[in-house]
Coordinates of C-alpha atoms in Angstrom, one line a residue:
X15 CA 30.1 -24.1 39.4
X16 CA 27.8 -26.8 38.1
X17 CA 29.9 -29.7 38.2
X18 CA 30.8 -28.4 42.0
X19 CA 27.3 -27.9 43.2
X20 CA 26.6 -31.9 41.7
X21 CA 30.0 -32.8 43.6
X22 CA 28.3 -31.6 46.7
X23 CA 24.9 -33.6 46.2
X24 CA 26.3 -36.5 45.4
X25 CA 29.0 -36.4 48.4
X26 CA 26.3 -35.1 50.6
X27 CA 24.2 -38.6 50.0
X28 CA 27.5 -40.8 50.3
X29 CA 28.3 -39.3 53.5
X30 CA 25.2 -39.2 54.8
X31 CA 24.2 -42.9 53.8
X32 CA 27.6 -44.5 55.2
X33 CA 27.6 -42.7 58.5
X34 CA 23.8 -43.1 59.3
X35 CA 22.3 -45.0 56.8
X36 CA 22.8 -48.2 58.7
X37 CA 21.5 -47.1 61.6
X38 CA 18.1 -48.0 60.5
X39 CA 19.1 -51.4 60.2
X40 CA 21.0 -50.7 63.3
X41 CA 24.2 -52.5 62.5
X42 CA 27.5 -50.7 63.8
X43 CA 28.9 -47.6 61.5
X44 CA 31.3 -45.3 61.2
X45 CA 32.5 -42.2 60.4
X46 CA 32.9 -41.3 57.0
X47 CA 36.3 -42.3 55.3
X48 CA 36.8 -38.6 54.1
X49 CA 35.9 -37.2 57.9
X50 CA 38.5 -36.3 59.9
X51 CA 38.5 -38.9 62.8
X52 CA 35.9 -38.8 65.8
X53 CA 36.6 -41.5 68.0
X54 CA 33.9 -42.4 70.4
X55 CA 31.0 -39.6 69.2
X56 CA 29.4 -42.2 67.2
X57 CA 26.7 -43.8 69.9
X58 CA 23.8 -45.9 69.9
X59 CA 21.2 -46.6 72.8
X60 CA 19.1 -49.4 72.6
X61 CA 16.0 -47.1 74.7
X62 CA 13.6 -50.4 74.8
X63 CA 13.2 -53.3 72.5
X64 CA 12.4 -52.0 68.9
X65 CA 13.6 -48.3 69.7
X66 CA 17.0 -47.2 68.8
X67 CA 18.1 -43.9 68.9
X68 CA 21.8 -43.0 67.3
X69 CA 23.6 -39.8 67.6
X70 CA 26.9 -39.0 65.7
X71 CA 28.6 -36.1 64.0
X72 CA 28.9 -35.9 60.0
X73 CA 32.2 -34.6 59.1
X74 CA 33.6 -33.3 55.8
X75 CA 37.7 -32.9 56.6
X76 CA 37.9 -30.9 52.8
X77 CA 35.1 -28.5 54.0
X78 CA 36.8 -24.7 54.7
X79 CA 34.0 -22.5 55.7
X80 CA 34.6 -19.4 56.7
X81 CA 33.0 -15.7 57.7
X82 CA 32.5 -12.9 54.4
X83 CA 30.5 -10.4 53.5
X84 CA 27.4 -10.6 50.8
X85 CA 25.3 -7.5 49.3
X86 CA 22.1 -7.4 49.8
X87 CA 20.6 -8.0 46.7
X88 CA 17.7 -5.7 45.1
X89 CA 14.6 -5.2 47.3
X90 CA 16.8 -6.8 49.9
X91 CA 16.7 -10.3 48.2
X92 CA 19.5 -12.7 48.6
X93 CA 20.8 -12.7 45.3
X94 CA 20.3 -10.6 41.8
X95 CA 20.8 -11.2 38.7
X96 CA 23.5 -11.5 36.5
X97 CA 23.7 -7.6 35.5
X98 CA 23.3 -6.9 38.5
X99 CA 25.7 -8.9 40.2
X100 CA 28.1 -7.6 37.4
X101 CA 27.4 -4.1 37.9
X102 CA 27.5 -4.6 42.3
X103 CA 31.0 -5.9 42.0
X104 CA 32.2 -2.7 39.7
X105 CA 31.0 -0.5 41.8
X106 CA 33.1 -2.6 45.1
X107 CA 36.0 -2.1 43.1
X108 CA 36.0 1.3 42.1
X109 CA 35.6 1.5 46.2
X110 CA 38.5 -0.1 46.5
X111 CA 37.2 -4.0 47.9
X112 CA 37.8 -6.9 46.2
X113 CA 34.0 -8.9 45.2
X114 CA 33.3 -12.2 43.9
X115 CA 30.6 -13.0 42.1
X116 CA 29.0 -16.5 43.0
X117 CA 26.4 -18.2 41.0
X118 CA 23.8 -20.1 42.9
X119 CA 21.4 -22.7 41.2
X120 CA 18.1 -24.4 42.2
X121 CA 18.0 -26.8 44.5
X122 CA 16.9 -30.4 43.7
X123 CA 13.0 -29.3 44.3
X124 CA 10.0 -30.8 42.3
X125 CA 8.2 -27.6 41.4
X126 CA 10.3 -24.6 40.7
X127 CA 12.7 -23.7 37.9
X128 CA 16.3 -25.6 37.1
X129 CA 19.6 -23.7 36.5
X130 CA 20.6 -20.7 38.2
X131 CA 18.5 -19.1 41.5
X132 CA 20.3 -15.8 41.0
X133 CA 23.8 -14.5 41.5
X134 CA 25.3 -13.1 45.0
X135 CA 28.1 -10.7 45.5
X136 CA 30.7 -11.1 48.7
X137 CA 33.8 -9.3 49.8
X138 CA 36.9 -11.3 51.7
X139 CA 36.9 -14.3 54.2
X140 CA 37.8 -13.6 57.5
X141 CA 38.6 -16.0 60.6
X142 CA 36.4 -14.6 62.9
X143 CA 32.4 -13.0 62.9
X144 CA 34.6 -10.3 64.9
X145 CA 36.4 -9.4 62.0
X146 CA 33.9 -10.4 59.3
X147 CA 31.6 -7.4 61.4
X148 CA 34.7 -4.9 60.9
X149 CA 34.5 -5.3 57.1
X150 CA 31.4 -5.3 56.7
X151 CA 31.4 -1.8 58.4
X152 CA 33.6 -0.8 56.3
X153 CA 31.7 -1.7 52.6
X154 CA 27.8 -0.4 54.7
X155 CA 30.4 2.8 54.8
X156 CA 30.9 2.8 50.9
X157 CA 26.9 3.0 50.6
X158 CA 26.3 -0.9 50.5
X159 CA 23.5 -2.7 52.6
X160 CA 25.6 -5.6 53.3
X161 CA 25.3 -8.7 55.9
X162 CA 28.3 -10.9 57.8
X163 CA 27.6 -14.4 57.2
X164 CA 29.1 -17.7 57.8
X165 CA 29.7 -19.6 54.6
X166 CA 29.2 -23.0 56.2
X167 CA 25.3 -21.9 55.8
X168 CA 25.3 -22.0 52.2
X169 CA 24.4 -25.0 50.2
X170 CA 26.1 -25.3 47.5
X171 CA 29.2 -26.4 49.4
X172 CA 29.9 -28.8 51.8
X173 CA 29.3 -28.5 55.7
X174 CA 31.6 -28.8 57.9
X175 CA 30.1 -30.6 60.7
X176 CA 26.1 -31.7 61.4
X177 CA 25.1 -32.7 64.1
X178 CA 22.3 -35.6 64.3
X179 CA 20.0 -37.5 66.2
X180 CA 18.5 -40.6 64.7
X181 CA 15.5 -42.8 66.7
X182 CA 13.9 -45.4 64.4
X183 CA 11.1 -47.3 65.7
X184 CA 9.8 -50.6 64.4
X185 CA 5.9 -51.4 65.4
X186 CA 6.7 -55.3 64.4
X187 CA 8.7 -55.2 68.3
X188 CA 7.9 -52.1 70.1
X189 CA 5.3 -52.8 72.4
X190 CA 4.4 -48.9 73.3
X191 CA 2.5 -46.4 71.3
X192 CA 3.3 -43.2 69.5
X193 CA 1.4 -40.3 69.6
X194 CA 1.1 -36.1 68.8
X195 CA -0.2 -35.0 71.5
X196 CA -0.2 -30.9 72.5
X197 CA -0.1 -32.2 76.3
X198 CA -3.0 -30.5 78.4
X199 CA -3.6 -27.4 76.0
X200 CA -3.5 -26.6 72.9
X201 CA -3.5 -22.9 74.3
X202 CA 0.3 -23.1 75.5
X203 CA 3.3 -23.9 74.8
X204 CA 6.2 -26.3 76.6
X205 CA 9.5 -27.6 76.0
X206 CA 9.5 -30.9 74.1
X207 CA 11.6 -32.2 77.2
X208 CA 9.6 -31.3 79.9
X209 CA 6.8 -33.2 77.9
X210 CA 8.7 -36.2 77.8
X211 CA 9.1 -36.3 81.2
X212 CA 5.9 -36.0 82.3
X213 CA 4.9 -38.6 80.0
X214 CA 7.9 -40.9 81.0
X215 CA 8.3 -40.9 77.0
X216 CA 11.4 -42.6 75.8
X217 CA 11.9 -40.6 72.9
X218 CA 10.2 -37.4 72.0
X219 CA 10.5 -34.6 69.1
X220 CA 9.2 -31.5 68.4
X221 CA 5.9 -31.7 66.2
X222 CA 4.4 -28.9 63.7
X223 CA 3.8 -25.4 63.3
X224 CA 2.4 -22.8 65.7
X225 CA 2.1 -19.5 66.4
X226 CA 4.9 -17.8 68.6
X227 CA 3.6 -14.1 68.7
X228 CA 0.0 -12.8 70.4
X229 CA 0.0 -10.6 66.8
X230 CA -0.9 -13.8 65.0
X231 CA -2.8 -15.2 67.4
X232 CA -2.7 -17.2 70.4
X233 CA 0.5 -18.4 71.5
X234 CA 0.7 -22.5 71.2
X235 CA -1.9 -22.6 68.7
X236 CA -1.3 -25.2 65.9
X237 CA -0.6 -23.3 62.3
X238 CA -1.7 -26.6 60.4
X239 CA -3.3 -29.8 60.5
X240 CA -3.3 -31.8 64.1
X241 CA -5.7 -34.0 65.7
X242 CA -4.9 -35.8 69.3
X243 CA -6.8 -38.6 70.7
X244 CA -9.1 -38.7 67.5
X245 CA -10.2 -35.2 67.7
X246 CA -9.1 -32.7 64.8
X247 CA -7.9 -29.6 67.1
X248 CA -6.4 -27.5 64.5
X249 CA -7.7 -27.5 60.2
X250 CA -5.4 -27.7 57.4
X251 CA -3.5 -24.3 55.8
X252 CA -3.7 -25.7 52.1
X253 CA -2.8 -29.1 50.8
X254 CA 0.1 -30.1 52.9
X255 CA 2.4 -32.9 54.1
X256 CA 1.8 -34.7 57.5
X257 CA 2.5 -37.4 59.7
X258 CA -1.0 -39.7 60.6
X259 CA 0.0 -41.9 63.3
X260 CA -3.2 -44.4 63.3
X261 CA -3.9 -47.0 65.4
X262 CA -1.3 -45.9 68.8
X263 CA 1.2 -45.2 65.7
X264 CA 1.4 -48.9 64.7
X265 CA 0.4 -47.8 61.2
X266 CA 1.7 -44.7 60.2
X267 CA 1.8 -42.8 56.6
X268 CA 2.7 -39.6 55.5
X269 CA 0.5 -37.5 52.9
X270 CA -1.0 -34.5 52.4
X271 CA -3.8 -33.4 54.0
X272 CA -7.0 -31.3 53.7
X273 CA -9.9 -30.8 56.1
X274 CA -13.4 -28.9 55.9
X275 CA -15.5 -28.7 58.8
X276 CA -19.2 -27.6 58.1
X277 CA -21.8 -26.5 61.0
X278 CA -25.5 -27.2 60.4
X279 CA -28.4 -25.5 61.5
X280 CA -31.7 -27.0 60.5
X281 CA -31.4 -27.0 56.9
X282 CA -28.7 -23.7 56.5
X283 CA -24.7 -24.6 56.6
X284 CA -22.1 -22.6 57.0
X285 CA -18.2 -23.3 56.3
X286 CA -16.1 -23.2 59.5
X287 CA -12.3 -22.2 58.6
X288 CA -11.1 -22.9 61.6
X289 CA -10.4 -24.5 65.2
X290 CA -8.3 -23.0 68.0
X291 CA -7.5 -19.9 66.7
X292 CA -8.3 -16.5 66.8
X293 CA -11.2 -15.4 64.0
X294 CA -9.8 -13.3 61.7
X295 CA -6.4 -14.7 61.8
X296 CA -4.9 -17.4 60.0
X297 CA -1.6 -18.6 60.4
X298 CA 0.2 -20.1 57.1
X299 CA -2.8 -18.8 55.0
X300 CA -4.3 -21.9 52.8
X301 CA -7.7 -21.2 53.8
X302 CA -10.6 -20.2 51.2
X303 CA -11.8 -16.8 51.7
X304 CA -8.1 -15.7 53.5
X305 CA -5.8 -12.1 52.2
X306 CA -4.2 -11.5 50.6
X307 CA -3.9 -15.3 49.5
X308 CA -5.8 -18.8 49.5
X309 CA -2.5 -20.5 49.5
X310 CA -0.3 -21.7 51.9
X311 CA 2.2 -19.5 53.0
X312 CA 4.7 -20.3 55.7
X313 CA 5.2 -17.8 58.5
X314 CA 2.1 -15.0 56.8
X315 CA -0.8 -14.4 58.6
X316 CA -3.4 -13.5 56.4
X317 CA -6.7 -12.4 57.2
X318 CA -10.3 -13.8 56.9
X319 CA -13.1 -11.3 57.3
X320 CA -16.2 -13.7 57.5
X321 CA -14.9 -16.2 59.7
X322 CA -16.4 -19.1 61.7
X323 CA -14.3 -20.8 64.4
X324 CA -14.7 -23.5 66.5
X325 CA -13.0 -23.6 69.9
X326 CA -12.9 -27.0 71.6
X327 CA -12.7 -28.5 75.5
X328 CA -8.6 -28.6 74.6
X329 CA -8.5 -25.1 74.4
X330 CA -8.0 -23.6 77.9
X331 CA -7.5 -20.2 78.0
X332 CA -9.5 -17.1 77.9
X333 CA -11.4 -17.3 74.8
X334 CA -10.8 -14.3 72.2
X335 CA -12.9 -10.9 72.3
X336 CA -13.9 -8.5 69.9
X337 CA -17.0 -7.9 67.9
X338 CA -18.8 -10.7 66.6
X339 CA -21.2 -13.5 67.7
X340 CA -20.5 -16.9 69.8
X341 CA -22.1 -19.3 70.3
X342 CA -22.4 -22.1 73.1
X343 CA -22.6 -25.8 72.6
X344 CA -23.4 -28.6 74.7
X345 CA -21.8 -31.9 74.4
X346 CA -24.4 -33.1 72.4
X347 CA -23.7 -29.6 70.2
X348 CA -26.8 -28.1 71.6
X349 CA -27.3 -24.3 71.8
X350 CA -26.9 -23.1 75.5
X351 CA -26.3 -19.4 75.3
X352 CA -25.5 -16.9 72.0
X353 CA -23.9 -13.5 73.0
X354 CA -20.4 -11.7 73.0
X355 CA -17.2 -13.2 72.3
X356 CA -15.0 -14.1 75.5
X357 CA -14.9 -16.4 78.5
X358 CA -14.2 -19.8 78.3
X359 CA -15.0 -23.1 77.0
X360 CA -17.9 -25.1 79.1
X361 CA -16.1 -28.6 80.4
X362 CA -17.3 -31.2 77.8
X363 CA -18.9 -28.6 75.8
X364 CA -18.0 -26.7 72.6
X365 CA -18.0 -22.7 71.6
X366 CA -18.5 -21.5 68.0
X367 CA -17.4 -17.7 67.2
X368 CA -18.4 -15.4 64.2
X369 CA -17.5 -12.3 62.7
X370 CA -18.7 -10.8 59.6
X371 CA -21.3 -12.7 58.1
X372 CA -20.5 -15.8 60.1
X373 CA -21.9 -13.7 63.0
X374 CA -24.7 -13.0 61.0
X375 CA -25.6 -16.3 60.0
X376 CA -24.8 -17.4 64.0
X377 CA -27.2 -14.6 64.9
X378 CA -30.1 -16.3 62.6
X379 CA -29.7 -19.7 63.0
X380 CA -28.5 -20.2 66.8
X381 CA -31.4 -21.4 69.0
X382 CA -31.8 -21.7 72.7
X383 CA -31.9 -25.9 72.8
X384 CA -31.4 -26.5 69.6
X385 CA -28.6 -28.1 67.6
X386 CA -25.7 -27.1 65.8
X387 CA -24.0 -30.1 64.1
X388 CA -20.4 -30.2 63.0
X389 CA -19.1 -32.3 60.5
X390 CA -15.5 -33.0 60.3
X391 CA -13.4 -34.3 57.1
X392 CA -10.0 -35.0 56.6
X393 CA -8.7 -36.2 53.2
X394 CA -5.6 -37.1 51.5
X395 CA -4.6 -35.5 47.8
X396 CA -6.2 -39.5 46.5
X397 CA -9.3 -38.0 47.8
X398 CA -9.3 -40.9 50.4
X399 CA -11.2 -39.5 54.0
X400 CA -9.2 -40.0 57.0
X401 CA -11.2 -41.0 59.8
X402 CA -10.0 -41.0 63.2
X403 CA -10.5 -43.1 66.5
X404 CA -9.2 -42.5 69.6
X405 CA -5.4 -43.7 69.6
X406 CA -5.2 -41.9 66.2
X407 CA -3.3 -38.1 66.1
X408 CA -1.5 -36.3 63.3
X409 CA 0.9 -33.8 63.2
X410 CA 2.2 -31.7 60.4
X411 CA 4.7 -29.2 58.7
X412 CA 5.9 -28.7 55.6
X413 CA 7.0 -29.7 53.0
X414 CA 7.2 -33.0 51.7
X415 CA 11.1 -34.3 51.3
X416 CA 10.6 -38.2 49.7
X417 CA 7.8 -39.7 48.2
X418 CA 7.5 -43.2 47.1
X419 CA 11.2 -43.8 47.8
X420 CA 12.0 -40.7 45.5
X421 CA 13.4 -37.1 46.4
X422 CA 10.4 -35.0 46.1
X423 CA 10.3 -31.5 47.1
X424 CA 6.9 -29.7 46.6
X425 CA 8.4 -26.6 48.6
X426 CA 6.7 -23.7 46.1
X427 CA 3.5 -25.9 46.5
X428 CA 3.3 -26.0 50.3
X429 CA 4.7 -22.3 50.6
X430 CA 7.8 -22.4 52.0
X431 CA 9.3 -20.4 49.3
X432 CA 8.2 -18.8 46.3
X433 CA 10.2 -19.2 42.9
X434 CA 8.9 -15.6 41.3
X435 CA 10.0 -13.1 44.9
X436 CA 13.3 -14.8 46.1
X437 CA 13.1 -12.0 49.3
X438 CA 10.3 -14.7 50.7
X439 CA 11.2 -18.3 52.0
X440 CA 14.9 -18.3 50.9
X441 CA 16.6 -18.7 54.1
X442 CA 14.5 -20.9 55.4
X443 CA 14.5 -23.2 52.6
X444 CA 17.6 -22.8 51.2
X445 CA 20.3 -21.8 53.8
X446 CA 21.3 -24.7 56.3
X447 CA 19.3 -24.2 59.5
X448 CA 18.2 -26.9 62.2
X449 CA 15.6 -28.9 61.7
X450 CA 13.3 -32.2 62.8
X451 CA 12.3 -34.2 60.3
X452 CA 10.0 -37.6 60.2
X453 CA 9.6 -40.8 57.8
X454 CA 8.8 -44.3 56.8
X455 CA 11.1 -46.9 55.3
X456 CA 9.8 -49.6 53.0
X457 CA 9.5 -52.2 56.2
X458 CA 7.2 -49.1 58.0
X459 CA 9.6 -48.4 60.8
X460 CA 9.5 -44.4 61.6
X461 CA 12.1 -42.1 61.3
X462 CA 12.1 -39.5 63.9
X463 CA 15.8 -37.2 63.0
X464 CA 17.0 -33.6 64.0
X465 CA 19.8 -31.7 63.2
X466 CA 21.5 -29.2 64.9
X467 CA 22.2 -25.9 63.1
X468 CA 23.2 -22.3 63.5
X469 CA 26.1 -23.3 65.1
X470 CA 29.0 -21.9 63.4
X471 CA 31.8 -25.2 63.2
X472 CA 29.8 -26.7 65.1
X473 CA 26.8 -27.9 63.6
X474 CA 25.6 -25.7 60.3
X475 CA 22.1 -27.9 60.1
X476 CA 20.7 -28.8 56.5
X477 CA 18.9 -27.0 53.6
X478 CA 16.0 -28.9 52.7
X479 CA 17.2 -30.6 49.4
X480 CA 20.4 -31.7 52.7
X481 CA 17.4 -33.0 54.9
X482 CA 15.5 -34.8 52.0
X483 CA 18.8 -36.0 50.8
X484 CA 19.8 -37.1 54.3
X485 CA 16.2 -39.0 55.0
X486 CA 16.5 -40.7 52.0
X487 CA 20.1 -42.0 53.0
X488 CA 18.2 -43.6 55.8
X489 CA 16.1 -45.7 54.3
X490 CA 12.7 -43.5 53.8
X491 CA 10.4 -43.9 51.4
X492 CA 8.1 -41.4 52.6
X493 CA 9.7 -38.2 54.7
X494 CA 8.2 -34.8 55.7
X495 CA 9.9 -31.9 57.1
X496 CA 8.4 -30.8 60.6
X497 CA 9.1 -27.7 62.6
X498 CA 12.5 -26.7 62.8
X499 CA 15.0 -23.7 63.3
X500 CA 15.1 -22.4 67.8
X501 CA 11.9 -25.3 68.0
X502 CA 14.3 -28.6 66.8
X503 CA 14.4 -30.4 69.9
X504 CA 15.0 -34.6 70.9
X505 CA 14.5 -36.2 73.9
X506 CA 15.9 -39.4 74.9
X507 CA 14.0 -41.2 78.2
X508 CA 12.6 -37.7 79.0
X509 CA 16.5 -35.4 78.6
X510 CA 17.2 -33.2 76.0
X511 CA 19.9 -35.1 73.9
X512 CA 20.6 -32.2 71.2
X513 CA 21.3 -29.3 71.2
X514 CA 19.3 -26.0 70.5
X515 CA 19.8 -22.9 68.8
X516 CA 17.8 -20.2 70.7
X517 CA 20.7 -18.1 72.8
X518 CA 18.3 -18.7 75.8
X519 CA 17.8 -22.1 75.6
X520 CA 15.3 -25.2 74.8
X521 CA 12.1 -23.3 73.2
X522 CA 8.6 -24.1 74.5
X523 CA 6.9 -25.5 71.4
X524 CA 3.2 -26.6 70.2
X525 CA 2.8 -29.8 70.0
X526 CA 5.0 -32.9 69.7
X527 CA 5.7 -36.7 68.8
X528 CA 6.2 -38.7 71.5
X529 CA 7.3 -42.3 71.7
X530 CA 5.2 -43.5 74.9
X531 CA 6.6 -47.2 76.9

């Protein structure tokens, strides 16, 4: 199994590196020599001098995936261990089925164990989801808790057929800027095509994290670092990986981020934890202060019950109600009223809310006319402040993929999985899905890319050792994963080029990269 799953990393690369590798260089390729031919899907536009977007399928001709049926393993994790896997597959055969136990090892990441994951138990391969539902029926029957799934998902064997989109744009000939940008408000959320098209962008992808249900928040709202125009419109969830597109996105670098935001009254300070969001709520966790954990943790909401927020002009919608203190600002962060929580943000002005003891210490130090100041810092993991001007704007995601030219996977760190409780984070990590991913090469051209996934022999998508793997193949030196899954979109001169995986369609997303003429 261990010479296989290298087999598959290494081919992985190869494939990946002759079919697209040269399209940052943007000389003419082709498919793979162990694809099965694909005359004519291989394309590339030339969208405007020193933007190039190309768009093929990766084919693996040896690849036979197929649909089965895998035990749920204890506490409904993915896999078990050994004894158990042993003792899972006794018990399918003294019910008459015939198991197969599969070992799965780590991926290639920089911060979690080596060797073996865990072992997984599976019953038959079948042609169809149709008939992979009727066995799995059958062994639910027998007292299992047992799942269909399409093999082609899995990565430790090859895919099938992936789907990509490459745009790489060089800032030593492209005359336009590149930009996040959350359109009008960060309150919302629109398809990543329809912004492109009212931008006239020529290429566009989806950007970071945000929250999708009102139970976490409000919908739209960024779950991680971004700033737009120069202002920071969302704080950090932890130390993690984003894209700073400085100077109209003519300098661009990838790195982690912090940021801390302080309000001072007088001579008293008080930590604000966030911006945009809901007090109380905290998307992604990485916050100090936030339950049930400090950390960042992708897709948990935890909880902050002394929590100062700051809501800014870009926020318009209703602002959030329920006990506590807020505060109005003036543009020159002067007090104009203190009262309840609700209503909206003044034009120009600014809104602080409290609860806990930030609505105490809003209570004390709030004064009709006088100011409230806000300091604002960003900073890499070097300790180095990012300051930002008004054509600067980052957007982030996690986690990192490549680092100085190297494969470098800090998913445990950025909490997209966690090594010790394999029922958190492994799908999303470790399964193929689709996702959008962004990077540097060494000349500082960007690499915007998506994949499409959950498209059974169609387009499986890539794990995230497949995506760090594939950026790397293209030339990146520095690569970050971005938002992916029903939210991986690309748009080419304002038109959705790829294709989604939500059954109804392009999803409205957060906020976005977009590649303005």
């Amino acid at each position: 199994m261990r010479n296989e799953e290298s087999t598959v990393r290494r081919g992985l690369g190869t494939r990946m590196g002759a079919a697209l590798g040269a399209a940052v260089v943007l000389v003419a390729v082709h498919p793979p020599a162990q694809a099965a031919p694909d005359t004519g899907s291989w394309t590339t536009e030339a969208v405007a001098p020193g933007v190039r977007v190309r768009a093929g399928v990766l084919r693996d001709a040896d690849a036979k995936p197929s649909w089965t049926v895998t035990v749920q393993g204890p506490g409904s994790a993915p896999l078990g261990d050994r004894s158990w896997a042993d003792a899972t597959a006794g018990r399918l055969r003294d019910a008459g089925f015939e198991p197969r136990v599969e070992r799965v090892a780590w991926p290639a990441y920089a911060d979690t164990p080596h060797g073996t994951m865990g072992w997984r138990v599976r019953v038959g391969s079948y042609g169809t989801s149709g008939d992979a539902q009727g066995a799995r029926e059958k062994v639910a029957a027998a007292g299992f808790s047992v799942v269909a799934e399409w093999t082609g998902y899995d990565g430790q064997r090859p895919a099938d057929r992936e789907s990509v989109h490459v745009a790489v744009i060089d800032p030593a000939r492209f005359t336009g800027t590149v930009a996040a940008t959350h359109d009008v408000s960060v309150a919302d959320r629109e398809k990543t095509s329809s912004v492109a098209a009212k931008r006239h962008s020529l290429v566009a992808v989806n950007g970071g994290f945000f929250v999708t249900s009102d139970a976490d928040g409000v919908q739209g709202t960024m779950a991680g670092i971004a700033a737009y125009e120069g202002e920071l419109e969302s704080m950090a969830a932890g130390s993690r990986a984003a894209l700073i597109l400085a100077d109209g996105g003519r300098h661009a670098r990838i790195a982690d981020l912090t940021s801390t935001v302080t309000a001072r009254a007088g001579s008293s300070t008080y930590a604000v934890q966030g911006i945009n969001r809901v007090p109380g709520k905290v998307r992604n966790c990485g916050r100090p202060g936030a339950t049930p954990t400090e950390l960042p943790r992708q897709d948990l909401t935890c909880s902050e019950a002394d929590d100062l927020v700051k809501f800014t002009p870009r926020f318009r919608a209703a602002l959030p109600a329920g006990p506590g203190t807020q505060v109005v600002l003036d543009a020159d962060g002067r007090v104009v009223s203190t009262g309840p929580r609700g209503g909206t943000v003044p034009a120009g002005g600014s809104v602080l809310q409290g609860i806990g003891a930030a609505s105490d210490w809003l209570t004390a130090h709030a004064r009709q006319g006088e100011r409230i100041a806000l300091e604002e810092v960003v900073r890499d993991t070097a300790g180095r402040r990012v300051r930002l001007d008004a054509d600067d704007s980052i957007v982030s995601a996690a986690p990192t993929l490549v680092k100085d030219g190297r494969i470098a996977i800090d998913a445990a760190t950025e909490g997209t999985l966690d090594p010790k409780n394999l029922s958190f984070g492994y799908a999303w990590s470790n399964v193929r899905q689709p996702r959008t991913m962004a990077g540097l090469d060494a000349k500082g051209r960007l690499i915007l890319a998506t994949v499409d996934g959950r498209q059974p022999g169609v387009s499986e998508g890539f794990t995230l050792e497949e995506a760090a793997r594939f950026m790397r193949s293209l030339g990146a030196v520095q690569a970050l994963n971005l938002d992916g899954g029903g939210s991986t979109a690309m748009a080419v001169n304002g038109r959705l080029a790829n294709v989604t995986s939500d059954a109804t369609g392009e999803r409205a997303v957060g906020d976005t990269v977009q590649v303005l003429p």
